[in-house]
Structures are given as C-alpha cells and as structure tokens.
Coordinates of C-alpha atoms in Angstrom, one line a residue:
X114 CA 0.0 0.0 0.0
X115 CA 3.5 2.8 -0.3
X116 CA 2.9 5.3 2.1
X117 CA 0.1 6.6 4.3
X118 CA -0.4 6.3 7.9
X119 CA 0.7 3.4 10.2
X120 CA -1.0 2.0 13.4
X121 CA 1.6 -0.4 14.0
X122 CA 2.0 1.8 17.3
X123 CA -1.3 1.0 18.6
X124 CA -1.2 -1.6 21.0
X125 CA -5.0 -1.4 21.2
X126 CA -5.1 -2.1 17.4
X127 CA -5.5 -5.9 16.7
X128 CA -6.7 -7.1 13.2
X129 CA -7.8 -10.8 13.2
X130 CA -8.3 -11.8 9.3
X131 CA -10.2 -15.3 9.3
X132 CA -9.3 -16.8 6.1
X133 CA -6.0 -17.4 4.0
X134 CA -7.4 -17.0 0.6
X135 CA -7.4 -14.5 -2.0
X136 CA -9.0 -11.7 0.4
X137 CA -8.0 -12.4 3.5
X138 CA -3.9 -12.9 1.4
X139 CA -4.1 -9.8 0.2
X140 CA -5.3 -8.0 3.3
X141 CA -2.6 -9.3 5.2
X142 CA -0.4 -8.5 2.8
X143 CA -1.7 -4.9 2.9
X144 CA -1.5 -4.4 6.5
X145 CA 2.1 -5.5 7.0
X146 CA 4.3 -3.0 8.3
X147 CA 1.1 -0.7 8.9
X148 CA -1.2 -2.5 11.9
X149 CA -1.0 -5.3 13.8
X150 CA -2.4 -8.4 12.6
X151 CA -3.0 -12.2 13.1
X152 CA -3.8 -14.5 9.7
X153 CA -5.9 -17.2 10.6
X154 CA -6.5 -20.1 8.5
X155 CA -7.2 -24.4 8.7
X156 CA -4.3 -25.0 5.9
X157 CA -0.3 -24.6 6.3
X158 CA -0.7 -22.9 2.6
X159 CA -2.6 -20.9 0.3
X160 CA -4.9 -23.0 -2.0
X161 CA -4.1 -21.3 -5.2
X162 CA -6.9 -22.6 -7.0
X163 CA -7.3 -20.7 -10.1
X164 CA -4.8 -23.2 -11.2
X165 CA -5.9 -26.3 -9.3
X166 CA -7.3 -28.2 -12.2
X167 CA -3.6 -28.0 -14.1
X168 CA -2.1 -29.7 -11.1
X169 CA -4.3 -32.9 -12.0
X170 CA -3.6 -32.8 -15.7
X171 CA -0.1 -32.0 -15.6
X172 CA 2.6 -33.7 -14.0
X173 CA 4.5 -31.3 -11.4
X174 CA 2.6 -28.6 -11.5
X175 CA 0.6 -29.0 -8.4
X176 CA 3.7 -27.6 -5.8
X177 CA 2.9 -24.3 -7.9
X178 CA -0.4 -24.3 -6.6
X179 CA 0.2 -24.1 -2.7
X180 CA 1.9 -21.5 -1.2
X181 CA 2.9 -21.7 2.1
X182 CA 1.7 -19.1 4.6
X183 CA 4.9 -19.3 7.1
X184 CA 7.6 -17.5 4.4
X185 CA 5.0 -14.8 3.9
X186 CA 4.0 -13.8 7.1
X187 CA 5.9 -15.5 10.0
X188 CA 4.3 -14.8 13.8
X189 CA 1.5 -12.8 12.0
X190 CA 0.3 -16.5 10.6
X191 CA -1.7 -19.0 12.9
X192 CA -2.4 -22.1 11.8
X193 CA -6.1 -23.0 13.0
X194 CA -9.8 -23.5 12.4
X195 CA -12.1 -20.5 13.8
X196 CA -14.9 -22.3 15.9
X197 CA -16.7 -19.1 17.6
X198 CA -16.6 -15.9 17.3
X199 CA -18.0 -13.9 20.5
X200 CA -18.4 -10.5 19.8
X201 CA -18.9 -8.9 23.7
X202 CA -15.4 -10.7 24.8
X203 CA -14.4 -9.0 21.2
X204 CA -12.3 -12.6 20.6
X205 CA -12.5 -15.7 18.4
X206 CA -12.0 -19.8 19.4
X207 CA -10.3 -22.0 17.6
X208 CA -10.5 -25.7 17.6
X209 CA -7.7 -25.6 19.9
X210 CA -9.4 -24.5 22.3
X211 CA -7.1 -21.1 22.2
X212 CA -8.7 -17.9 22.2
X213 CA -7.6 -14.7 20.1
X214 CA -8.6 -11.2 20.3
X215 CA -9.2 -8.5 18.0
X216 CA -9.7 -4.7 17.6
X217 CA -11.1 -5.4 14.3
X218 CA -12.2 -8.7 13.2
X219 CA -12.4 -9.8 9.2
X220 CA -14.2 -13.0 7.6
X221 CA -12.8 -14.0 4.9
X222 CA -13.6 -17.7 4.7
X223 CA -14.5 -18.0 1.1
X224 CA -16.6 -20.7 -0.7
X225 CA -16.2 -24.6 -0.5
X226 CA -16.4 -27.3 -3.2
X227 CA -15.0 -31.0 -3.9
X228 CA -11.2 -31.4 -4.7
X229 CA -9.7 -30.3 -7.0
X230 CA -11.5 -26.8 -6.9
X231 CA -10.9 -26.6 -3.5
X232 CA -9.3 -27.8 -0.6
X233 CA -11.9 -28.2 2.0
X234 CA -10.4 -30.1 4.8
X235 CA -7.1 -31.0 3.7
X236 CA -4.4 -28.6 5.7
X237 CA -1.4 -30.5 5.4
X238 CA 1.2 -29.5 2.4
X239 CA 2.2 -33.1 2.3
X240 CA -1.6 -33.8 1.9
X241 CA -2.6 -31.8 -0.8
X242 CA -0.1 -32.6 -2.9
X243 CA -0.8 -36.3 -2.2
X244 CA -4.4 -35.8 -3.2
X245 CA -3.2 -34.2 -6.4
X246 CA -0.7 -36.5 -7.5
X247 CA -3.9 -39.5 -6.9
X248 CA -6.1 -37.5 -9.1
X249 CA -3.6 -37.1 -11.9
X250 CA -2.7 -40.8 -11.9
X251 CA -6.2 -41.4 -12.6
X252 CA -6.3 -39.3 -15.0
X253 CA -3.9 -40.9 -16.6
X254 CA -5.3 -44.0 -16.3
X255 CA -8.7 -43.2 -16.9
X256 CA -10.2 -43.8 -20.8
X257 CA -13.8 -42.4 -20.3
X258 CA -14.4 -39.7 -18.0
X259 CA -17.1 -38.0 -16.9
X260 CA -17.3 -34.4 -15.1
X261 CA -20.8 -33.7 -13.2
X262 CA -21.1 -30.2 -12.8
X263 CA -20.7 -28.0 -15.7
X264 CA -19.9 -24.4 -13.4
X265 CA -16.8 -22.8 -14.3
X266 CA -14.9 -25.7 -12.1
X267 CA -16.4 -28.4 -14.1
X268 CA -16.0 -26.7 -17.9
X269 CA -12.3 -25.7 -17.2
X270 CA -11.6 -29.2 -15.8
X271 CA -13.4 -30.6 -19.1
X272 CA -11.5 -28.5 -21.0
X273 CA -8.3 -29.1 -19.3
X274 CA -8.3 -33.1 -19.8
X275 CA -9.3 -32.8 -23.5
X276 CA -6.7 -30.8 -24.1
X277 CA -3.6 -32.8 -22.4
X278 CA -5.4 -36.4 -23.4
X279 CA -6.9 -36.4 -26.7
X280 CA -7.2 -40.2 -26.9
X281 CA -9.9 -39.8 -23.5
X282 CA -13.5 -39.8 -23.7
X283 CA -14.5 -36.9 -21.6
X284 CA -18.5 -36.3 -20.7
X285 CA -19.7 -33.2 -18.8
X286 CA -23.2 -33.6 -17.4
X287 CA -25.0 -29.8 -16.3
X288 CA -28.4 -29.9 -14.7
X289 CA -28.9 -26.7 -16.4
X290 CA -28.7 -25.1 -20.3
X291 CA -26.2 -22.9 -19.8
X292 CA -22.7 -23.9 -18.4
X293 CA -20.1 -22.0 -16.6
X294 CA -22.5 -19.0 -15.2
X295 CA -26.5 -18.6 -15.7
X296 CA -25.9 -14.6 -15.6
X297 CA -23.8 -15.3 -18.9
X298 CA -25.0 -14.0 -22.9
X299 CA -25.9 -16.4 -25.5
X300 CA -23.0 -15.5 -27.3
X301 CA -21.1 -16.5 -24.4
X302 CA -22.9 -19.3 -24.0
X303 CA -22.4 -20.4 -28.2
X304 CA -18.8 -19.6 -27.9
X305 CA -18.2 -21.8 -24.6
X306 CA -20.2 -24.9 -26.0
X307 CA -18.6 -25.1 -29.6
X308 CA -15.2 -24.8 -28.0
X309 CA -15.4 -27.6 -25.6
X310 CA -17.3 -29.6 -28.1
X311 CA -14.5 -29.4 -30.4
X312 CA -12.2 -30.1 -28.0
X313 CA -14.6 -33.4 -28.0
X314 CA -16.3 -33.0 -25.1
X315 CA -19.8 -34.5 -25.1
X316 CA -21.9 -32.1 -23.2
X317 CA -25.2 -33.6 -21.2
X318 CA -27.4 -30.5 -20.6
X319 CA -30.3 -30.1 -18.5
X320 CA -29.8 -33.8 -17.0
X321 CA -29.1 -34.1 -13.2
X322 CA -26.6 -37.3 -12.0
X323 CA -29.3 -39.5 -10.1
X324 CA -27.1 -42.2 -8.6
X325 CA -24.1 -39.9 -7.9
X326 CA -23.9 -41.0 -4.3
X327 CA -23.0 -44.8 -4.9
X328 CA -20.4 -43.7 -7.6
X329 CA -16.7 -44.4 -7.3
X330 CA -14.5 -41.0 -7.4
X331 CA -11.2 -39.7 -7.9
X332 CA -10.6 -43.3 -8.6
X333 CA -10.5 -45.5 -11.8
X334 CA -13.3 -48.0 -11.9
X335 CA -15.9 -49.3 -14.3
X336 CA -19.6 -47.6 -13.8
X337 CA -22.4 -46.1 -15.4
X338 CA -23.8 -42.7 -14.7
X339 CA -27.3 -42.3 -14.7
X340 CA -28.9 -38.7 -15.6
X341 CA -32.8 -38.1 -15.1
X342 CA -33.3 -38.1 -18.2
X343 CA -32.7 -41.6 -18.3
X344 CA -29.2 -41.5 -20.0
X345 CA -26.9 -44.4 -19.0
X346 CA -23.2 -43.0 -19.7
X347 CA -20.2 -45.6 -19.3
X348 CA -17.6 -44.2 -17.3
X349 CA -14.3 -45.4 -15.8
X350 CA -13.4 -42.3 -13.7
X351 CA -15.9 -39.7 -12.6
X352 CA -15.1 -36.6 -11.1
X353 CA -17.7 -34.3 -9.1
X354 CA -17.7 -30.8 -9.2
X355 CA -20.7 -29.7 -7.7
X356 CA -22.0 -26.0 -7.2
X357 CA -19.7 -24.1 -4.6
X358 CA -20.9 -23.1 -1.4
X359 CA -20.3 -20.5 1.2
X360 CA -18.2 -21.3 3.7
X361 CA -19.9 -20.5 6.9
X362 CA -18.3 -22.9 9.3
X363 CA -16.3 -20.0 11.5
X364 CA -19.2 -17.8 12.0
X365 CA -22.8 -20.1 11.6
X366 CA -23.0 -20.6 14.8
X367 CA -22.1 -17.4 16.5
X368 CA -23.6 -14.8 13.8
X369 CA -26.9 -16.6 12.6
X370 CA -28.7 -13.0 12.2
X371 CA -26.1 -12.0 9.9
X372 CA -26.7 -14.7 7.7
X373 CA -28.7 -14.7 4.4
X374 CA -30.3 -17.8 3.2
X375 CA -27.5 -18.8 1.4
X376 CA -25.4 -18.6 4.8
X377 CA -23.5 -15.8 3.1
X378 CA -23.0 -12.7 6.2
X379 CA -24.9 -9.7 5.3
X380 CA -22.7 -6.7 4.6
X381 CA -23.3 -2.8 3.4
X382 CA -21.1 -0.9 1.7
X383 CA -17.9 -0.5 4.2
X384 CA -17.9 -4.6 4.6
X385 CA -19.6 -4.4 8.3
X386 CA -21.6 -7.3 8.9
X387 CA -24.8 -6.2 9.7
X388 CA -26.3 -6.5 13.3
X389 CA -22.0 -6.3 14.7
X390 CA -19.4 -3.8 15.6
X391 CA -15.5 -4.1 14.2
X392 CA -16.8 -7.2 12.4
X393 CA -16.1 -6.8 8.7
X394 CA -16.7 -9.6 5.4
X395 CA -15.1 -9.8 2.1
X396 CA -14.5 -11.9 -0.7
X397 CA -17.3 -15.1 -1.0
X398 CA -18.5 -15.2 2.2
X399 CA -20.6 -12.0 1.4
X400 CA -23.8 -11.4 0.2
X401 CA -22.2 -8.5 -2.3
X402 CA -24.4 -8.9 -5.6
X403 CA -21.0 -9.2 -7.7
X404 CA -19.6 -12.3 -9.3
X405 CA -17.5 -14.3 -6.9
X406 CA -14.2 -13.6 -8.2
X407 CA -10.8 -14.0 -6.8
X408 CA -10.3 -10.9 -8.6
X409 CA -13.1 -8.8 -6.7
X410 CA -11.9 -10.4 -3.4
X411 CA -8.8 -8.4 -3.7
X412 CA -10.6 -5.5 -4.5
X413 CA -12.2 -5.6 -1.3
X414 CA -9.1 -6.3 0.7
X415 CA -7.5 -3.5 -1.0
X416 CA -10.4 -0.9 0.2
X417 CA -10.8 -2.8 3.6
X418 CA -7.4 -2.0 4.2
X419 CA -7.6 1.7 3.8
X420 CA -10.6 2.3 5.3
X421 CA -9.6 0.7 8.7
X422 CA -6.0 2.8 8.6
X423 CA -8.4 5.9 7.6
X424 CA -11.0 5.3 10.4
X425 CA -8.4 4.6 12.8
X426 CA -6.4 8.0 11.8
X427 CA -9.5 10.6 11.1
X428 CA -10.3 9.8 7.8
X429 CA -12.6 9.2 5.8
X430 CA -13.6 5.7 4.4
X431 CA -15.0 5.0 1.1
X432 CA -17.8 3.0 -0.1
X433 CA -17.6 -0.1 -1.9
X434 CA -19.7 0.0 -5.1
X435 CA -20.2 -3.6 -6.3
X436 CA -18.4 -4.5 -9.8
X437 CA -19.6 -4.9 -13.4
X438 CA -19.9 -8.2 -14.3
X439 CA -16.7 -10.0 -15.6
X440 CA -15.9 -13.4 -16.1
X441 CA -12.6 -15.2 -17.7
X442 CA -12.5 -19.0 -17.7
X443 CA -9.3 -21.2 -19.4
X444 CA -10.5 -23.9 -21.9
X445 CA -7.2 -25.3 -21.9
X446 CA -3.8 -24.3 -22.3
X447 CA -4.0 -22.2 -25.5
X448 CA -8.0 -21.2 -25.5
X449 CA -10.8 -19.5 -23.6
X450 CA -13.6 -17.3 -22.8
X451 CA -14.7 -14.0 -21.1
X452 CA -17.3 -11.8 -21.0
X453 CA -17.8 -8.0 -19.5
X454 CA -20.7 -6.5 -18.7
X455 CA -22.8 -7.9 -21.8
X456 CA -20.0 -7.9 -24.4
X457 CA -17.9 -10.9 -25.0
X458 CA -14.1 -10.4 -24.7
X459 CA -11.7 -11.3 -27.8
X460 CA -10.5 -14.8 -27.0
X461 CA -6.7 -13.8 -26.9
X462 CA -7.6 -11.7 -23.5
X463 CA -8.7 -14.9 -21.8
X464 CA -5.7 -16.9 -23.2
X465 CA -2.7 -14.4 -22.3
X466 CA -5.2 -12.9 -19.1
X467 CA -5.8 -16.8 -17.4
X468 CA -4.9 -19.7 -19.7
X469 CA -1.7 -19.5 -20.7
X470 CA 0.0 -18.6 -17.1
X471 CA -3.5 -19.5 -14.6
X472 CA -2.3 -16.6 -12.6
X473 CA 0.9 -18.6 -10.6
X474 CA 3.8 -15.9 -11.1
X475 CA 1.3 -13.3 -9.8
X476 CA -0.1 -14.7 -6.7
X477 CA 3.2 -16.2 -5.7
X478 CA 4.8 -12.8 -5.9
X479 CA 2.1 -11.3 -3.7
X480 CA 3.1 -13.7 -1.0
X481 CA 7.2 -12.9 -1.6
X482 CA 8.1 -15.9 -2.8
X483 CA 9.4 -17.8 -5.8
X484 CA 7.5 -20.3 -7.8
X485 CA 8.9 -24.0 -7.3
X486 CA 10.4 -25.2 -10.7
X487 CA 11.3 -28.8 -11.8
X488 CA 9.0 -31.7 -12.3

C-alpha cells in the first residue's frame, strides 16, 4: 500500500483476518508494516486454485499451486480453524481451544467445493499434494471420464483433460442449459459450447446425476452414470464438481442474524456485517451482488485495508460499489472465454489474461516468494 499512515504503534489495534485466501492474502499483505495483525486459517498454505485443475492434468505442477503461509508472514500466521466468534469478549476460538482477540475482526472464509476446486479439509502441504498427485494418476489412467457439474470448475476441468489427453473420452453432465455461469450471454454461452465440443467434449445439458452417491470418485473403476433423463453413460473415472458453497463454518453458529439464506453474512457498503461492531466480510462469504471472483476479493481487501488505517487515523472511508460483471474462464492451455458487462471479450484476453499462465507468477509474488520449478 506505499505510504500513508501506520497503526503499528497501537497496542490497542488488533486485526484478526479469518481466512488465507485471495482476500484475506491480500489484506494481510496490505497491512504489514502498517497495523498489527493475526492471519488465521485451517491450511499450512494458500490453495491457489485458479490453477488447481492444471495440477491434475499436468505432471508437477501442483507444488505451484500451494503456497505456504509461514515464508510470507511469519508470527502474524496462525495455523487453526475458527470455531466461535464472540463479539462482547471481542475474541474468536479455535479448535484448539485457544482464544484470540481482535480490535477489528475480518471473515474472509470463502466458498467450498469438492477437490480439485478446492481444498476443504485438507491442511497438510504433504496432503494436498498427495491428493493431487492421486487424481492425476487417474487421469492418466482413466479412458472415459465424466465431469458432473458444468460451473466454471467443471468446464475448465473438461477443457483441461481434452486438451492434455486427446485419446480420453471426456462427458460433462449440467443440470442446467447454460454452463459456466446462468448470468452469462448467449454469445457466451455459443462460444463456450462449440469450444469444448470441439475439443470433444460430449456435453449432457439439462440432465441431473441421479445415482451420484453410490459412484466411485477420484478413482479408476468401471460404472455407469445415470442422468434423469434416463441417460446411462459408461464411465471409468468420474469426477464431481458440484455448485460451490459459502463457507460459513467460523461464523454459523455465533452470527446466525447475519446470515442470508445462502449462509452468506450480510454486509453494506464499508464490509460491516450487519447486526455487529468491528466485524467486517469480504471476498465469497458476502452477500455482495457481484460475481464471486478471486479478482473482486482483492478488491475488497484493498479498500478494507484503507478504510480501517483511515478510520483509525480521522479519515474518511469510502464506499464499496459492487463490480460490473466480468468473467474469464481457461479452456485449456491455449483457448478461452470471457465476458464484461454484456460484451464478449476477444479470446486472446482470456488466453494471455488466465490460460496461458493460470495466474501462478502473480499470486506467488504477492506472497514474496518464488514459484517452485522442476517436475
């Protein structure tokens, strides 16, 4: 953040960020050397999962996709799952047991999903990259595949494995008509599905997985998928990528009235939770009408940032108005989509933007360190 004031002699002055993802990164990141802080997070690393789905279609590139908080941010770094939050003792629990307190308390606990798209229980480095290597091997393995869930996750991931493996039968089965994002245009929409089906990709739309829960996953084995429209679809590896969801385990139980339906915490346009004092929300976890980018997360940490130096120093804080819509997905290495507002981007933007580098130099930089090399 350069210049500008500092709080960092404020003893009273006590950030607790509750999340190590995009937001909650880049908030810490802002308020080194300006306030004290404490990032608090389940993992050892930083899921970076814009490029998760690489990590299971190319050999040795999942180390590039967890970064590891301790290099970045030392003592400020606790390693720990938020259990309570009690906002008279102005403190949070973690599963510890340990209690830790705040002048200022920020949720930033993001969305979950199966693996690969995210990392939802797994907090070990050794772990993670265990789970990825598995996938990858099936992968390999694997001759027909078959991706339930055609969201952004599930097209990319499509994508992805008709790209590397050609000789692979890969079937993506969508309960609804339109893949990636229902807010997207029918050109979108036209250029998304042509690409992916001439990738070969055999798209299933409008058909719902019925016998999903007695399915083998992540694991090579002969089955048949069954839709509801009554399409039986040979598989030997089937991967689930499922709608996300928000991450409300830190704060369900202690802020319910903050909650919409969604479990999302209700904020206005400074990030305060609604119905709390010092307690702030950004990235996923919020109800901000705004597409759920990594992107926008950082936007929001950014602002968050300022506005707590400025209302700790006399200043003035700004309002948060919620972004245009924007959208960039990867259909592989060399292709891809994106949309702004109503206008389709020029595919080359979503290509040199996402594809071609899925974001790894950038994000590692933010956290100060260098990308692992080497297979």
């Amino acid at each position: 953040m350069g210049g500008g004031p500092s709080l960092l002699n404020r003893q009273d002055i006590h950030v607790v960020i509750v999340g190590g993802g995009y937001g909650g990164v880049q908030l810490a990141k802002n308020l080194t050397n300006k306030a004290n802080y404490t990032l608090i997070d389940p993992k050892e690393m930083m899921h970076h999962n814009l490029a998760a789905l690489r990590a299971v279609t190319e050999a040795g590139f999942a180390p590039k996709t967890f970064i590891p908080y301790g290099p970045t941010f030392g003592n400020n770094f606790k390693q720990g799952a938020v259990t309570r939050i009690n906002p008279t003792e102005q403190n949070v629990t973690l599963s510890s047991g340990e209690n830790v307190g705040y002048s200022h308390l920020v949720i930033a606990t993001g969305a979950t999903g199966p693996f690969p798209g995210k990392l939802f229980g797994i907090t070990s480095m050794s772990e993670a990259l265990a789970r990825s290597k598995h996938l990858l091997q099936q992968v390999q393995l694997a001759k027909k595949v078959v991706i339930v869930g055609g969201g952004a996750v599930g097209t990319e991931l499509a994508a992805e494995i008709a790209t590397d493996y050609k000789d692979k039968k890969v079937s993506l089965i969508h309960p609804r008509d339109k893949l990636v994002d229902p807010n997207t245009s029918d050109a979108f929409q036209n250029a998304v599905k042509e690409k992916v089906t001439k990738m070969g990709v055999t798209l299933l739309l409008g058909e719902r997985v019925t016998n999903l829960d007695k399915l083998p996953k992540e694991t090579v084995q002969e089955t048949t998928v069954v839709t509801s429209k009554g399409s039986h679809i040979e598989a030997d590896l089937v991967i689930p990528c499922t709608g996300l969801k928000v991450n409300n385990s830190a704060y369900k139980d202690s802020l319910p009235s903050s909650m919409d339906k969604k479990g999302a915490l209700k904020v206005n346009g400074y990030f305060e939770v609604e119905g709390t004092k010092n307690i702030y929300a950004i990235g996923d976890c919020t109800n901000i009408p705004e597409t759920k980018l990594a992107y926008n997360a950082g936007v929001h940490a950014d602002l968050l940032a300022k506005n707590i130096l400025a209302q700790e120093t006399g200043g003035k804080p700004k309002e948060y108005k919620p972004a245009s819509f924007f959208l960039l997905i990867c259909l592989g290495r060399a292709d891809g989509a994106g949309q702004w507002s109503t206008s389709l981007l020029p595919t080359f933007m979503a290509t040199n933007i996402k594809s071609k580098g899925m974001f790894v130099s950038r994000y590692w930089g933010l956290m100060g360190q260098k990308v692992p090399t080497g297979k």
